[in-house]
Each structure stands twice: as C-alpha cells, then as structure tokens.
CSV table of C-alpha atoms in Angstrom, one decimal:
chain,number,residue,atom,x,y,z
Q,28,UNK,CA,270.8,110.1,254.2
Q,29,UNK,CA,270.2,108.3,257.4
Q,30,UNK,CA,266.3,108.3,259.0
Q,31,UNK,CA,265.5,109.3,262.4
Q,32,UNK,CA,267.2,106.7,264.9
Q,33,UNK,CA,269.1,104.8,262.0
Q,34,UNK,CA,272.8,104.2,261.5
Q,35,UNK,CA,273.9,106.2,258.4
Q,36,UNK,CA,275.1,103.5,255.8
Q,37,UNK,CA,277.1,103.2,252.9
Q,38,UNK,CA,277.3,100.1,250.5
Q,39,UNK,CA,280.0,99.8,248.2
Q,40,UNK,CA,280.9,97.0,245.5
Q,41,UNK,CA,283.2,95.9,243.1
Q,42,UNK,CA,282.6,93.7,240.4
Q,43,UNK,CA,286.1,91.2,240.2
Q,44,UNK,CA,286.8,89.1,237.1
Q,45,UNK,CA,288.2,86.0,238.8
Q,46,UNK,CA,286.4,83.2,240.1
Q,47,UNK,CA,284.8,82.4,243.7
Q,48,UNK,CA,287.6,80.6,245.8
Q,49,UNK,CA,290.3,83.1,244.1
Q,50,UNK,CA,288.2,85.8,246.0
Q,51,UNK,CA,287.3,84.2,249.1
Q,52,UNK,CA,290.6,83.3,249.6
Q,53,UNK,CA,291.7,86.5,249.8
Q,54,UNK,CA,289.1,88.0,251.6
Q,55,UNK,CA,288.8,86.0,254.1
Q,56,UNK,CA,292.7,86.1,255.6
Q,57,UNK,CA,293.1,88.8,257.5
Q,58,UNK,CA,296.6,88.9,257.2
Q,59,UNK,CA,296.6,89.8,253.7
Q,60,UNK,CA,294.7,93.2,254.4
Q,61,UNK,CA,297.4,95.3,254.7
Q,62,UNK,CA,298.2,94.5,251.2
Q,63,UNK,CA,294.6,95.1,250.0
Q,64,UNK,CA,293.1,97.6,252.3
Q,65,UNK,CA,295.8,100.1,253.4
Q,66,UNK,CA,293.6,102.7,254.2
Q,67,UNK,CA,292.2,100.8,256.6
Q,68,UNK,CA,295.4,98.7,258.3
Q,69,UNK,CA,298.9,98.4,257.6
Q,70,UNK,CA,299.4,95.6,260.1
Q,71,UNK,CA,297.7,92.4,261.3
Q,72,UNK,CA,299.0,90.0,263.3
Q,73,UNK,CA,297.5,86.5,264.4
Q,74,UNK,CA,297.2,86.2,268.3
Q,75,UNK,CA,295.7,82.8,268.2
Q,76,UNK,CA,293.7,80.6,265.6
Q,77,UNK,CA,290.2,83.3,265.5
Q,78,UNK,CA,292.0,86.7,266.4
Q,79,UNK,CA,294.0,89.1,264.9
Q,80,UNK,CA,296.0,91.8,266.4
Q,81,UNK,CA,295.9,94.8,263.8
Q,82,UNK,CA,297.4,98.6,263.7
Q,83,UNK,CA,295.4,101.6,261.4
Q,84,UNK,CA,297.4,103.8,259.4
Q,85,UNK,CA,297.4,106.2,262.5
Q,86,UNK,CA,299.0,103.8,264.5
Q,87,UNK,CA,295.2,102.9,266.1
Q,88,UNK,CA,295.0,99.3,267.5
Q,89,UNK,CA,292.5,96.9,267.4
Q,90,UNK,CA,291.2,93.2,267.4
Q,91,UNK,CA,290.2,91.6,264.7
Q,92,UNK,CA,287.5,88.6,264.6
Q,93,UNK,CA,286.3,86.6,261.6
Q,94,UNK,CA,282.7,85.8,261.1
Q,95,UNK,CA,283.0,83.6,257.6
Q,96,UNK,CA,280.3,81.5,256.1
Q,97,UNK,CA,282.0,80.7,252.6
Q,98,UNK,CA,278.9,79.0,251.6
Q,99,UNK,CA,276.3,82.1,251.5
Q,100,UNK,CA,279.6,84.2,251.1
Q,101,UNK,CA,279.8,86.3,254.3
Q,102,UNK,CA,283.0,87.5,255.6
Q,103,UNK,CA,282.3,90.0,258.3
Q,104,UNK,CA,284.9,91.0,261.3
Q,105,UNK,CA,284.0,92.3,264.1
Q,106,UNK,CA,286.7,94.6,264.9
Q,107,UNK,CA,287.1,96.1,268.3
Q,108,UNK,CA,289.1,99.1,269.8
Q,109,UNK,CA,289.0,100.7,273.1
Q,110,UNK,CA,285.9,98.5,274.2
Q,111,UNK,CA,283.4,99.1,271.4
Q,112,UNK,CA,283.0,96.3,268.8
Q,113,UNK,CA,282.2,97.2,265.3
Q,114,UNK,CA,280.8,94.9,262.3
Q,115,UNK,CA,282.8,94.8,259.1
Q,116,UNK,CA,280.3,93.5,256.8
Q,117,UNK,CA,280.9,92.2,253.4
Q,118,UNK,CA,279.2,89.7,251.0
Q,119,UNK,CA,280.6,87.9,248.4
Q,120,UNK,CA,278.2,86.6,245.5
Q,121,UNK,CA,279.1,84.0,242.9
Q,122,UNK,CA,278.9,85.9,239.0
Q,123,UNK,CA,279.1,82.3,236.6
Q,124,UNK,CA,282.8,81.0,236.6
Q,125,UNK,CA,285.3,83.2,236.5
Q,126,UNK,CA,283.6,86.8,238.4
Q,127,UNK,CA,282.3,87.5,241.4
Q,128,UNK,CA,281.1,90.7,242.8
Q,129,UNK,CA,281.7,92.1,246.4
Q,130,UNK,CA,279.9,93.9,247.7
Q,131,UNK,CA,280.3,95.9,251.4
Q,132,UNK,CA,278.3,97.6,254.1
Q,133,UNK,CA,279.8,100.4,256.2
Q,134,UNK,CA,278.1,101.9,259.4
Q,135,UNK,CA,278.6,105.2,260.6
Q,136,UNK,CA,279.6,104.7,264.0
Q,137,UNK,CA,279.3,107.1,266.6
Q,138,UNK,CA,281.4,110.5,267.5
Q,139,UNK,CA,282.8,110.4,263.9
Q,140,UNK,CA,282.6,113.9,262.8
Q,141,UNK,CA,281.4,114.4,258.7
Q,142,UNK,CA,284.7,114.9,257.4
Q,143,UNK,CA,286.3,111.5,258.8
Q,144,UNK,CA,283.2,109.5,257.1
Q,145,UNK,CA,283.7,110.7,254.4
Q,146,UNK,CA,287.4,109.7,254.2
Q,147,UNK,CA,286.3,106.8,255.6
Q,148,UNK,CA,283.9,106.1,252.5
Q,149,UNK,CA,286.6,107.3,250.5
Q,150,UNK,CA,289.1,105.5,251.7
Q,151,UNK,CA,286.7,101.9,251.8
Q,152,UNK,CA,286.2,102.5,248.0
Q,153,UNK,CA,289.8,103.1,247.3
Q,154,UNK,CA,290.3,99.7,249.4
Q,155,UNK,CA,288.4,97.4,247.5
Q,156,UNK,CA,289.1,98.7,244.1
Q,157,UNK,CA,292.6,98.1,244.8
Q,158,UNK,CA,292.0,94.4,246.1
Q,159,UNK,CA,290.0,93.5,242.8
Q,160,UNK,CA,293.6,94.9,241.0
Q,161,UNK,CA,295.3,92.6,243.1
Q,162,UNK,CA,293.0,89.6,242.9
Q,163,UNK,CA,292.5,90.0,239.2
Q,164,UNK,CA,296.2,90.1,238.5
Q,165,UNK,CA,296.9,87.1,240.5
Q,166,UNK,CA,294.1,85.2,238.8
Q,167,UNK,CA,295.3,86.2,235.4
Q,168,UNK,CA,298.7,84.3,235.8
C-alpha cells in the first residue's frame, strides 16, 4: 500500500547467525553479488576504486556506487541505468556476537508495471535469504 504521492516500499530482512565484520564484509563488495544476489546481477566489474560496472540477469547494464558507513551499518548503492539513479538501501544492525540482522528497503520505481515488482520483491527476498546461506556457511568453518 503506497499513500497518495508516496513511493510504494517494501522492507525485507534476514536475521544471519554470524557476526558483524563476517557480514559487512560481504555486503559491502560489490563484486561478490553475483554470488549472493543473482536475481539481481550476474556480473560486476570494478571500473575504478568507487564504481562498478554490473550486468542484470537480462543482460541490463548499470553503474554501481557504494555509499558505506560500517559504523551505523549502512551499505546503500546507488545504482544507475539509462540516466536515472536509484538507491539500494540496506542496514546492517549488530545482534550480540555472533548474529546480525539485515535488513533492506526497496522503492518502487517508476514505469514498473505490477507484475515486475512483484518479481522484483520476490526475487530481493530470494536474494538475501540466499546470502545469509552463504555467509552462515562461511562463518561456520
């Protein structure tokens, strides 16, 4: 539900048994997405130190542009693609020791039609449920 000259959201989280910097590390590289979120990229590329060159699973291209702050745990992107720039937003928050929970903010953008945001919600949630796998099982060995 979305009021009257709002963006439509959607917030999704994970809660990831492994600690902080485990985490952060991961999710703040964005050459490691592909790994983690293929339903969003299947290939990044570093043009120079603060940009990324990366390719959707349609073959879409964009830019990719970290905006970290590991101490309040932000990693947003912005990610841009035929001249519009979009946020990535995502928070990171600190569970005791050895769990964190992620949690991330999508933003209907505009021209998608109902059926694509919902893949694209979808496909977000099947992302980051799949990274916590991956983080998890690398934290465990």
């Amino acid at each position: 539900m979305s009021l009257p000259g709002e963006a439509e959201t959607y917030v999704s989280s994970v809660f990831i048994e492994a600690n902080f910097d485990a985490v952060w590390e991961r999710i703040s590289d964005p050459s490691v997405f592909p790994e983690m979120y293929p339903a969003w990229t299947t290939d990044v590329q570093p043009i120079d130190e603060a940009t990324y060159r990366g390719t959707g699973p349609d073959g879409d291209e964009f830019v990719i542009r970290p905006r970290l702050n590991r101490e309040f745990g932000v990693a947003d992107f912005d990610v841009e693609a035929d001249g519009t720039v979009e946020r990535s937003r995502s928070r990171l928050f600190d569970v005791g020791d050895t769990a964190c929970e992620l949690v991330h903010l999508a933003t209907r953008w505009e021209g998608i039609d109902d059926e694509s945001w919902e893949r694209h919600k979808q496909g977000t949630d099947a992302d980051l449920e799949r990274m916590k796998r991956l983080v998890e099982s690398e934290s465990s060995n």
